[in-house]
CSV table of C-alpha atoms and ligand atoms in Angstrom, one decimal:
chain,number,residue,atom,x,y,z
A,1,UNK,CA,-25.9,18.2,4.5
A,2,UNK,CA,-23.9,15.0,6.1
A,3,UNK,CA,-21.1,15.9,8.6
A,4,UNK,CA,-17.8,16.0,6.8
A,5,UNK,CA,-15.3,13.0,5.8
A,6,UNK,CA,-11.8,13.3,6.4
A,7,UNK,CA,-9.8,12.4,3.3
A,8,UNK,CA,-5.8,12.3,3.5
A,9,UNK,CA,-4.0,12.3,0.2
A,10,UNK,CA,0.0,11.8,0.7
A,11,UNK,CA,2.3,13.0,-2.0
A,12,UNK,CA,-0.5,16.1,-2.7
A,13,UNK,CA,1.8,18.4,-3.9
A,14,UNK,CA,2.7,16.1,-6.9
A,15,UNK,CA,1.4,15.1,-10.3
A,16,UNK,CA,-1.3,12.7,-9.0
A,17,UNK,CA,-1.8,15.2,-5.7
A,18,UNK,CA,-2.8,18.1,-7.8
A,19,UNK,CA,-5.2,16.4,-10.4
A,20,UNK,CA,-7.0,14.7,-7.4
A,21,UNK,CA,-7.6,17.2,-4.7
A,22,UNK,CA,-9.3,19.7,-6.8
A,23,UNK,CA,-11.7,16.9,-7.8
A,24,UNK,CA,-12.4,15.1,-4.5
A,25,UNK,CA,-12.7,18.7,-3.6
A,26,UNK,CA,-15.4,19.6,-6.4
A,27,UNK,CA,-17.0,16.4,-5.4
A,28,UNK,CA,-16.1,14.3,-7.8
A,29,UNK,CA,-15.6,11.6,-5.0
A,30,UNK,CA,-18.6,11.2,-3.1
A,31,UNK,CA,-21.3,13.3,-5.0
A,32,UNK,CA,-22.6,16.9,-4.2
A,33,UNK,CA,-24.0,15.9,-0.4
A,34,UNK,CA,-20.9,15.0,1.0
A,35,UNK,CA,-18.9,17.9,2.5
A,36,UNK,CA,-14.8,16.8,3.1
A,37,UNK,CA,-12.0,17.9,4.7
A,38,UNK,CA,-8.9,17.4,3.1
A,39,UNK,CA,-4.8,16.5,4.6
A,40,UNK,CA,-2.3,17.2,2.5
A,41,UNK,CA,0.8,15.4,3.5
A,42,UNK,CA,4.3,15.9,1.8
A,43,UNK,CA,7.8,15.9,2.7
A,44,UNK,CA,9.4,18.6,4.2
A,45,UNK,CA,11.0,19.7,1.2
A,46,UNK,CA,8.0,19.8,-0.7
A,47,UNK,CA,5.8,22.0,2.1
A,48,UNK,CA,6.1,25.2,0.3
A,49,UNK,CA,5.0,23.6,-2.9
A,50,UNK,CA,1.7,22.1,-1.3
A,51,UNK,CA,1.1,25.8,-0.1
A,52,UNK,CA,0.1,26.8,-3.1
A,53,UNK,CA,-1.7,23.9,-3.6
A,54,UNK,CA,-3.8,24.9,-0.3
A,55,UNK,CA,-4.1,28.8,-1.8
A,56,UNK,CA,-5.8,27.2,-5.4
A,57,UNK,CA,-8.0,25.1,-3.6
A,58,UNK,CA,-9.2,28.1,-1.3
A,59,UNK,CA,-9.2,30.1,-3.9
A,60,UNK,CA,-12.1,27.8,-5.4
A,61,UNK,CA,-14.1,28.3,-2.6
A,62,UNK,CA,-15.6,24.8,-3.4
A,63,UNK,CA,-18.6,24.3,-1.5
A,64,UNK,CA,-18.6,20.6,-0.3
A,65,UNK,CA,-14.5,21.6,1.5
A,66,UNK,CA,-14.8,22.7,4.8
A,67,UNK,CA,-11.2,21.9,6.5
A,68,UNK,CA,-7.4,21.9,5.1
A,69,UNK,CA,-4.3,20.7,6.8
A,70,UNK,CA,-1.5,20.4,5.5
A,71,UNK,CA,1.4,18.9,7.0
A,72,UNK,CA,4.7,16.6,6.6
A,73,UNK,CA,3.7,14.9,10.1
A,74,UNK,CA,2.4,11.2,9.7
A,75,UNK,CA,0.3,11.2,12.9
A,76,UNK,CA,-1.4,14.4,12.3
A,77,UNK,CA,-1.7,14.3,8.8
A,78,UNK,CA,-3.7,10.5,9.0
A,79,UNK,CA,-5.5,11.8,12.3
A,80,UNK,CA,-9.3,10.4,12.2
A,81,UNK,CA,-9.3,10.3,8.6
A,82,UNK,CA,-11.7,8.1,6.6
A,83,UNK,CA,-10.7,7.7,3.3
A,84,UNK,CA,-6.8,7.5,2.8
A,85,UNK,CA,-5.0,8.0,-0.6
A,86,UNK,CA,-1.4,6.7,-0.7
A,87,UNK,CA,0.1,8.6,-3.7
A,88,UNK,CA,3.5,9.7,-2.8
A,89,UNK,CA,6.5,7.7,-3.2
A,90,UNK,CA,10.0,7.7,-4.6
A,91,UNK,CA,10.3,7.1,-8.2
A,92,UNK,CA,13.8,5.3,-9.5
A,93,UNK,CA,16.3,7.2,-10.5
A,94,UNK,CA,19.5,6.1,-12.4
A,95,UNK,CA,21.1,3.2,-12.7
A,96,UNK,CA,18.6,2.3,-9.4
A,97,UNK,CA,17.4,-1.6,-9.1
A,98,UNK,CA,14.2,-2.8,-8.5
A,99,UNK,CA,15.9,-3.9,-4.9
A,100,UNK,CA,17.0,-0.8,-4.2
A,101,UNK,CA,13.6,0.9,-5.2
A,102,UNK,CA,11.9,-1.4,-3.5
A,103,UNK,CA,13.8,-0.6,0.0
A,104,UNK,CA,13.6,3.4,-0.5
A,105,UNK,CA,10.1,3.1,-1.2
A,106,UNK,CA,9.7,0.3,2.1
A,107,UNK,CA,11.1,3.4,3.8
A,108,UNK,CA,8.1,5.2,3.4
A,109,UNK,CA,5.1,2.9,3.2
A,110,UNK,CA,5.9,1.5,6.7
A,111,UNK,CA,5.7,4.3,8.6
A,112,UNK,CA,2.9,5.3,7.1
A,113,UNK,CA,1.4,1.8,7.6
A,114,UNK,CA,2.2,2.7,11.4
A,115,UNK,CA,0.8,6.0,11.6
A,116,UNK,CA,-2.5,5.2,9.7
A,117,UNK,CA,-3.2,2.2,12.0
A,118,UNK,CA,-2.5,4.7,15.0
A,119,UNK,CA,-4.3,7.8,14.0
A,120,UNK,CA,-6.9,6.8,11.6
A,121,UNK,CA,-10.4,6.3,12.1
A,122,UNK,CA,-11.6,2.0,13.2
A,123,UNK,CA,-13.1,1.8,9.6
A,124,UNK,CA,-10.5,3.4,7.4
A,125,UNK,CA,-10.3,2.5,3.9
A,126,UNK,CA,-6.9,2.8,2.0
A,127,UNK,CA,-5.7,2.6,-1.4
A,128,UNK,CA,-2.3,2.9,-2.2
A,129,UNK,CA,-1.4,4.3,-5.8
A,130,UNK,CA,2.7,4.9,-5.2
A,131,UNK,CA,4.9,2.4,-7.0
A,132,UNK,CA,5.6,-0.4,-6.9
A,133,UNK,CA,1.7,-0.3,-5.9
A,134,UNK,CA,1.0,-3.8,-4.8
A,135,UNK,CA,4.0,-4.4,-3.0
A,136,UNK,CA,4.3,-0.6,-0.9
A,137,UNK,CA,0.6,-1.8,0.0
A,138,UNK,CA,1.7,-4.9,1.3
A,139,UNK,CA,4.3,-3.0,3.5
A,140,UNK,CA,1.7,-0.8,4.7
A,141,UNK,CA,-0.4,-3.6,5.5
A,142,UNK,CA,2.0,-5.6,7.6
A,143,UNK,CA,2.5,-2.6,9.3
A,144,UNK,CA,-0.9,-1.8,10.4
A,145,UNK,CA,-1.8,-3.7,13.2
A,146,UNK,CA,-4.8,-2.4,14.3
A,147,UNK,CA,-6.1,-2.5,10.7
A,148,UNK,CA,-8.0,-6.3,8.8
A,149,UNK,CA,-6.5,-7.3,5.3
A,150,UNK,CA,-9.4,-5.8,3.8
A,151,UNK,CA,-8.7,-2.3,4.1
A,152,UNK,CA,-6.0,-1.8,2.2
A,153,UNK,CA,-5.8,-2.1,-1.5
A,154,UNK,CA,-3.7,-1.2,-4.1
A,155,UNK,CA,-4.7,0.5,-7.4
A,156,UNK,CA,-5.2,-1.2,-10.6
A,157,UNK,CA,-8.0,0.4,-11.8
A,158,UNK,CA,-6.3,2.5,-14.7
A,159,UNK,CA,-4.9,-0.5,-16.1
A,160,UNK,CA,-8.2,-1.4,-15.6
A,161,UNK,CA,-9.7,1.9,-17.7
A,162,UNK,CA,-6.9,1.8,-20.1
A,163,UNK,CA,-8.3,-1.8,-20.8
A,164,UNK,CA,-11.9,-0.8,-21.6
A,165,UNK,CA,-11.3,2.0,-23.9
A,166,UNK,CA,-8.7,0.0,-25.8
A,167,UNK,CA,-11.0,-2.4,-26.6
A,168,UNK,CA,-14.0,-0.2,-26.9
A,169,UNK,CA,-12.2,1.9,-29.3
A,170,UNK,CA,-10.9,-1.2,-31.5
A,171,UNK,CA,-14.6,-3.0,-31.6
A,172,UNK,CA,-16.0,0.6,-32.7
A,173,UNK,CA,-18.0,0.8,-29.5
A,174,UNK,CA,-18.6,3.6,-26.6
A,175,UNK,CA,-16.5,2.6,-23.4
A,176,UNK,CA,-19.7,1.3,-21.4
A,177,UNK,CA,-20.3,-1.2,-23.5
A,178,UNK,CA,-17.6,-3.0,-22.6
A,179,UNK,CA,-18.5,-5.7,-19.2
A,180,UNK,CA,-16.1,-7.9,-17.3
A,181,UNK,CA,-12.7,-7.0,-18.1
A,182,UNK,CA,-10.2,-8.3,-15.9
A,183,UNK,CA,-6.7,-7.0,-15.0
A,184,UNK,CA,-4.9,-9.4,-13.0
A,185,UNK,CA,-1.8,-9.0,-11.0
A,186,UNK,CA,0.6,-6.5,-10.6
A,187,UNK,CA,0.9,-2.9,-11.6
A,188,UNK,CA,4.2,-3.7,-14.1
A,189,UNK,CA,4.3,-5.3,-17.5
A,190,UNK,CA,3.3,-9.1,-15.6
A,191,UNK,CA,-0.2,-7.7,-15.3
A,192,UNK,CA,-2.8,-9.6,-17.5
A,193,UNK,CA,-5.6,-8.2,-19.5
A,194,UNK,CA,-8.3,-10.7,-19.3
A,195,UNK,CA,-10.7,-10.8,-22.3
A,196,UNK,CA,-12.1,-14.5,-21.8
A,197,UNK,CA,-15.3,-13.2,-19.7
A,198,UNK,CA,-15.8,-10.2,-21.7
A,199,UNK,CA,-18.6,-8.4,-23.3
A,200,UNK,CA,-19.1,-5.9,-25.8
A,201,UNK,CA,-22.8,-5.2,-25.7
A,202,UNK,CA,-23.5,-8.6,-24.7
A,203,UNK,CA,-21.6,-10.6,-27.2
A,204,UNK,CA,-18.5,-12.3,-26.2
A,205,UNK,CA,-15.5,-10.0,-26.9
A,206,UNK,CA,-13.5,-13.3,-28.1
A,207,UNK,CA,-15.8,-13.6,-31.0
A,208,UNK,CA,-15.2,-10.1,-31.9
A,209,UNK,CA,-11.3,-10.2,-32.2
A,210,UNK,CA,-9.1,-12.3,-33.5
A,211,UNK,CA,-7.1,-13.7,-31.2
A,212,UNK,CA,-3.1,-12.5,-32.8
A,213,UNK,CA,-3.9,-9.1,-32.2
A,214,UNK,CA,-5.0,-10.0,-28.8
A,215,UNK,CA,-1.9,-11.8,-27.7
A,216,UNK,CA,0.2,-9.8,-29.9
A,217,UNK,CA,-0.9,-6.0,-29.5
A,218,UNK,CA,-3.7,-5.4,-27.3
A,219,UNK,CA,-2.0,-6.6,-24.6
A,220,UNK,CA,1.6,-5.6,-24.4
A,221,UNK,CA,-0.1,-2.3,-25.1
A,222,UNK,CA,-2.3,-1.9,-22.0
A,223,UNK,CA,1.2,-3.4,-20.2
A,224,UNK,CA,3.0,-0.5,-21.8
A,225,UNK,CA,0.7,2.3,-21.9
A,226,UNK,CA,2.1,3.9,-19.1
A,227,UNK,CA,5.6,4.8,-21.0
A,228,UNK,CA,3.4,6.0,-24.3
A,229,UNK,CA,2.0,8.4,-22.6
A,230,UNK,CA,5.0,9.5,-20.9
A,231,UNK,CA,6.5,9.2,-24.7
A,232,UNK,CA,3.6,11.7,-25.8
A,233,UNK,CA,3.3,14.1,-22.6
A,234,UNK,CA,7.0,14.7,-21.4
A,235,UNK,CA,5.4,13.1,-18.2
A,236,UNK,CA,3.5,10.3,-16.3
A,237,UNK,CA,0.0,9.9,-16.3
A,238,UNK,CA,-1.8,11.9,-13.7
A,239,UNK,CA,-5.0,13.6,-14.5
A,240,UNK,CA,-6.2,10.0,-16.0
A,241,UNK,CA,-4.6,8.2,-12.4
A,242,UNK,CA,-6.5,10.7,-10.4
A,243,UNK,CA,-9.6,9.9,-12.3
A,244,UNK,CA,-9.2,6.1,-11.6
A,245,UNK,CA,-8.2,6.7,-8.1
A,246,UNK,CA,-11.3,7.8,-7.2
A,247,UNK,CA,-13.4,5.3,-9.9
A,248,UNK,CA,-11.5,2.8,-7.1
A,249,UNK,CA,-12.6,4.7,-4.0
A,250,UNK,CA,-16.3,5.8,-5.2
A,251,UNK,CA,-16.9,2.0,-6.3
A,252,UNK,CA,-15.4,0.4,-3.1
A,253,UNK,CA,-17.9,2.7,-0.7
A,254,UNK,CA,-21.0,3.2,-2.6
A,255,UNK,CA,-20.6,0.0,-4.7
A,256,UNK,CA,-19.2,-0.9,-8.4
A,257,UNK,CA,-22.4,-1.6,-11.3
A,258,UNK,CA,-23.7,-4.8,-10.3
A,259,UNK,CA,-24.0,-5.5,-14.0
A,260,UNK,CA,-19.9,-5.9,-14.9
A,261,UNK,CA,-17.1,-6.4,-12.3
A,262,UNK,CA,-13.8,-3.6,-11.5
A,263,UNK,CA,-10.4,-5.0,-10.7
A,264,UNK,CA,-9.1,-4.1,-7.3
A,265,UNK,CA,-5.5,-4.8,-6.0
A,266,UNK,CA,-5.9,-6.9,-2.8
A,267,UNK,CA,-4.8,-9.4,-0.4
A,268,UNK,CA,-4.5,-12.6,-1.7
A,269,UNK,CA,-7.3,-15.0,0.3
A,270,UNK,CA,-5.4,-18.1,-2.5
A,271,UNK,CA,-8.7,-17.4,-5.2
A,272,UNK,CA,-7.6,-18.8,-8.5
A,273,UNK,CA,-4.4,-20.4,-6.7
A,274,UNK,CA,-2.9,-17.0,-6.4
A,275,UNK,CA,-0.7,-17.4,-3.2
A,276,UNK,CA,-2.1,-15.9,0.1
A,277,UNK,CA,-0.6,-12.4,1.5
A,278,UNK,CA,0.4,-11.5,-1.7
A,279,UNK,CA,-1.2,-7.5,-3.0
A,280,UNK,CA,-2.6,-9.4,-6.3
A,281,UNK,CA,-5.4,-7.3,-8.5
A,282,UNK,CA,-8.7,-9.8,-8.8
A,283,UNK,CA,-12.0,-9.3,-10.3
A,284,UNK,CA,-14.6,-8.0,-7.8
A,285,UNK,CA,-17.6,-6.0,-6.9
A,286,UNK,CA,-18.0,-4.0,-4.3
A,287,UNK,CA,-21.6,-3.6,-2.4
A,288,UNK,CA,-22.2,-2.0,0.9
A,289,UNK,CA,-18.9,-0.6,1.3
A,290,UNK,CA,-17.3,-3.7,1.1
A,291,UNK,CA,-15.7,-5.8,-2.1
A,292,UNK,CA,-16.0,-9.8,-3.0
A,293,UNK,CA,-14.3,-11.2,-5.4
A,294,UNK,CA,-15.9,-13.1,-7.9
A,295,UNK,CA,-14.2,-16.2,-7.6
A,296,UNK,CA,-16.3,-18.7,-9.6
A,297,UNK,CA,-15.0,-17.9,-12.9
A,298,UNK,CA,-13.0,-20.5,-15.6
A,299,UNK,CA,-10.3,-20.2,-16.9
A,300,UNK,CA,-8.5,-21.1,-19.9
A,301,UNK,CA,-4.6,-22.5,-19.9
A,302,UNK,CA,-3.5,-19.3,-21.1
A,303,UNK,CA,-5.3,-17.0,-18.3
A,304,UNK,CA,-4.2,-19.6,-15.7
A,305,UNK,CA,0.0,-19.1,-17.2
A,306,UNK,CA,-0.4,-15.3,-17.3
A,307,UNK,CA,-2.3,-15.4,-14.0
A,308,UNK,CA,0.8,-17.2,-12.2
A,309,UNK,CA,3.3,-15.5,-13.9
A,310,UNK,CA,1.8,-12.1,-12.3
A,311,UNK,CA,1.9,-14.0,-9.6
A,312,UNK,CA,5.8,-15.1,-9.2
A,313,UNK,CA,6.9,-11.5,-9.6
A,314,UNK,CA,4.9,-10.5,-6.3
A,315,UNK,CA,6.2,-13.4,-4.9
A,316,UNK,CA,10.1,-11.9,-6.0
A,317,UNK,CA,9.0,-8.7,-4.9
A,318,UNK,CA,7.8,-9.7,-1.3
A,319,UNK,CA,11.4,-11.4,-0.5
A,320,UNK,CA,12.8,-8.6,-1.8
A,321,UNK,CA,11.3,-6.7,0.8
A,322,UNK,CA,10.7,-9.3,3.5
A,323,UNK,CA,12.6,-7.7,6.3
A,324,UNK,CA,9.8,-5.2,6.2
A,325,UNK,CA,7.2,-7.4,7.1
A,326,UNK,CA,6.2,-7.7,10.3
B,1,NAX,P1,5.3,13.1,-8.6
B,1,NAX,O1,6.7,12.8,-8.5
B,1,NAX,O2,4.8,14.2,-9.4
B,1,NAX,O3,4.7,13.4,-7.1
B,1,NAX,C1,5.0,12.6,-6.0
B,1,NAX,C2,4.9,13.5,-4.8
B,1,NAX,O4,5.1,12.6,-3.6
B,1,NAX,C3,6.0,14.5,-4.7
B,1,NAX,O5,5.4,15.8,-4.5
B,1,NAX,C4,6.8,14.1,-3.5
B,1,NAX,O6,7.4,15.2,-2.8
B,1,NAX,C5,5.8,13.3,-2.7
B,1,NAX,N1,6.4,12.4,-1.8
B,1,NAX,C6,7.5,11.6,-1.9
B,1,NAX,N2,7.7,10.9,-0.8
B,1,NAX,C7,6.7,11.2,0.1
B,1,NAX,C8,6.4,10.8,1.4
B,1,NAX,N3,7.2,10.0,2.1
B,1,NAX,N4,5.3,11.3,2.0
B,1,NAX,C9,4.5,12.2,1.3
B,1,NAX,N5,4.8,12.6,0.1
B,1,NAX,C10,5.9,12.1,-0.5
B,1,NAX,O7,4.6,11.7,-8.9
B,1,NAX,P2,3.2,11.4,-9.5
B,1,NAX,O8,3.2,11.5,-11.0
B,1,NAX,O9,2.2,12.2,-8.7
B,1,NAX,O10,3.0,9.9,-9.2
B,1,NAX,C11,2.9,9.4,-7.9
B,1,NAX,C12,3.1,7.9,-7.8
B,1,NAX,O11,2.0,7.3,-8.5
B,1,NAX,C13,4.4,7.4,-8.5
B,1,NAX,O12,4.9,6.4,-7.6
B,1,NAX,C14,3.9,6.8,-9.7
B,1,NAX,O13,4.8,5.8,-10.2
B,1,NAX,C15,2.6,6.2,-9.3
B,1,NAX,N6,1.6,5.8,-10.3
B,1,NAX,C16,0.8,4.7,-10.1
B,1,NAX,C17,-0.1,4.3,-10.9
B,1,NAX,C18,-1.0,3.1,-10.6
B,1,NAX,O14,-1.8,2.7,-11.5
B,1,NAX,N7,-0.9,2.4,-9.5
B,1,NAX,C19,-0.4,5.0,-12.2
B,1,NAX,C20,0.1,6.4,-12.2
B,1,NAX,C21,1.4,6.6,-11.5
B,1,NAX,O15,2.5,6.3,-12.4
C-alpha cells in the first residue's frame, strides 16, 4: 500500500460534501491502492452537522481512510494536504445581486486562498467547485502567493458531462462515444457547448445534427440544466457534481484519455484571444499530473462570438471583485 494523501473538502457537510466524501473515501478518486485521509472543513455553525458526517464515514469502515479531521479552522483544516476541493460557498439569497454575491462569496475564497498557500503541501492541486466557480477561483488564486497559476482550477467538468450525454442520448449513442466536446467559459448561462471538433464514433457530430436544434435547444439546455434538475429534484445537483469533481481531479493527476480532450476551468495564458488572468474553461488534456491546453484548434465565427462573449462576463465579474485581487 502507498502512504496516504491528504484530501481537504470545504463545505463537507453540504450537498456536494456528503455525495463526495463517501466516494473519495470508497476510492472512487484514486483507485483501490491509494489510502487518504480526509479534512472536513465547515463553518462553525455547521460543525455539528459534519459530525455526523464523520460518524457515517467511520461507520463504513472503508479501507483505503485512515485519518479524519474535521474542523472550521483554515490553517488546520488545509494543513499538508494534497488534493484540495473548494465546495463550500454562499449561495444568493433574495433579492441578492450578482455584486453582492460576488463580495460575500470574495469573503471566503480569499482566506482560504491564504491559508492554502500557507499550510498546504509545495505541490498542491486545487479545484474550486463553489459559485460563482471561475471567479471565487480567481480570488483564491490572487491570494495564494506561494502557489503558480496552474494549480488552481475551477470546475466545468459537469457542464462538461451534461454535454456528452446530451448529445450521446440525441444521436442514439452510449456516452463514450462521444470525443472532443468542448465547454468554454464560465460556469453560468455564457458558457459554450462546442460541437465543431466533435465526434460521435468518429464521424463529425455536425453531420449528425442539424444545426437549429443545435443553436436552438441543445445548447440553452446544457446552459440551463442546472435549474431543470433543481425543477425535478426540490434541489441542486450534487451526487452528479461530486461525480464530476473527481472526473476533474482523477484526470488532472493520473491523466484524461489521450484519445478525446476534458474541459478544465483555468487561468487564461490569452489561448484563443481569451484575455489573460481571467478563470476561463478551455479544452485540455492532462498527462503526468499536469494539463495543456490544446490550443491549435479552428474555429468558426460563431465559436469565436460565443467564445468572447463567455469571455466579457469574466471580465465584468473580475471588476466586480477587483479590490480582492492582490
Ligand atoms: P449546500 O448549501 O448544500 O452546501 C454548502 C456547504 O458549504 C454548507 O454545508 C455550508 O455550511 C458550507 N459552507 C459555507 N461557507 C463555507 C465556508 N466559508 N467554509 C466552509 N464551508 C462553508 O450546497 P451544495 O449543493 O453542496 O453546493 C455547493 C456549491 O457548489 C454551491 O456554490 C453551488 O452553487 C456549487 N455548484 C457548482 C457546480 C459547478 O459545476 N461548478 C455545480 C454544482 C453546484 O451547483
Amino acid at each position: 500500500m502507498k502512504p496516504p494523501v491528504t484530501i481537504a473538502i470545504t463545505g463537507a457537510a453540504g450537498n456536494i460534501g456528503y455525495a463526495i466524501a463517501f466516494r473519495i473515501a470508497a476510492g472512487d478518486l484514486f483507485g483501490p491502492d491509494q489510502p487518504v485521509n480526509l479534512n472536513l472543513i465547515e463553518i462553525e455553525p455547521a460543525l455539528p452537522a459534519l459530525e455526523g458526517v464523520v460518524m457515517e464515514l467511520r461507520d463504513c469502515a472503508f479501507p483505503l481512510l485512515h485519518d479524519i479531521v474535521a474542523t472550521a479552522d483554515l490553517d488546520t483544516g488545509f494543513g499538508n494536504t494534497d488534493y484540495v476541493f473548494l465546495i463550500g460557498s454562499r449561495p444568493r439569497t433574495k433579492g441578492m445581486e450578482r455584486q453582492d454575491l460576488l463580495s460575500a462569496n470574495g469573503a471566503i475564497f480569499k482566506p482560504q486562498g491564504q491559508a492554502i498557500s500557507a499550510n498546504a503541501s509545495k505541490d498542491v492541486r486545487v479545484l474550486v467547485v463553489g459559485n460563482p466557480a471561475n471567479t471565487n477561483a480567481l480570488i483564491a488564486l490572487h491570494n495564494s502567493p506561494n502557489l503558480q497559476p496552474h494549480q488552481i482550477t475551477s470546475m466545468m467538468r459537469l457542464d462538461h458531462n451534461r454535454a456528452i450525454s446530451m448529445l450521446a442520448e440525441k444521436i442514439g449513442k452510449h456516452s463514450t462515444s462521444v470525443k472532443n466536446i468542448t465547454v468554454w467559459g464560465n460556469h453560468s448561462i455564457t458558457q459554450f457547448p462546442d460541437l465543431q471538433h466533435c465526434t460521435v464514433d468518429g464521424e463529425a457530430a455536425y453531420s449528425l445534427i442539424d444545426q437549429d436544434w443545435y443553436k436552438h435547444e441543445y445548447m440553452g439546455r446544457v446552459q440551463k440544466r442546472g435549474a431543470e434538475i433543481i425543477e425535478a429534484r426540490g434541489a441542486s445537483s450534487a451526487a452528479s457534481a461530486a461525480s464530476a469533481a473527481i472526473d476533474h481531479m482523477r484526470d488532472w493527476v493520473l491523466g484524461s484519455p489521450q484519445d478525446s480532450w476534458v474541459s478544465m476551468g483555468l487561468c487564461s495564458a490569452g489561448d484563443y484571444n481569451v484575455e489573460k488572468d481571467l478563470m476561463y474553461s478551455f479544452p485540455v488534456n492532462c498527462k503526468n499530473g499536469n494539463y495543456e491546453t490544446i490550443t491549435n484548434l479552428e474555429l468558426n465565427e460563431f465559436s469565436q462570438e460565443m467564445i468572447a462573449l463567455s469571455e466579457q462576463e469574466l471580465i465584468k465579474e473580475r471588476d466586480m471583485v477587483k479590490d480582492l485581487l492582490s
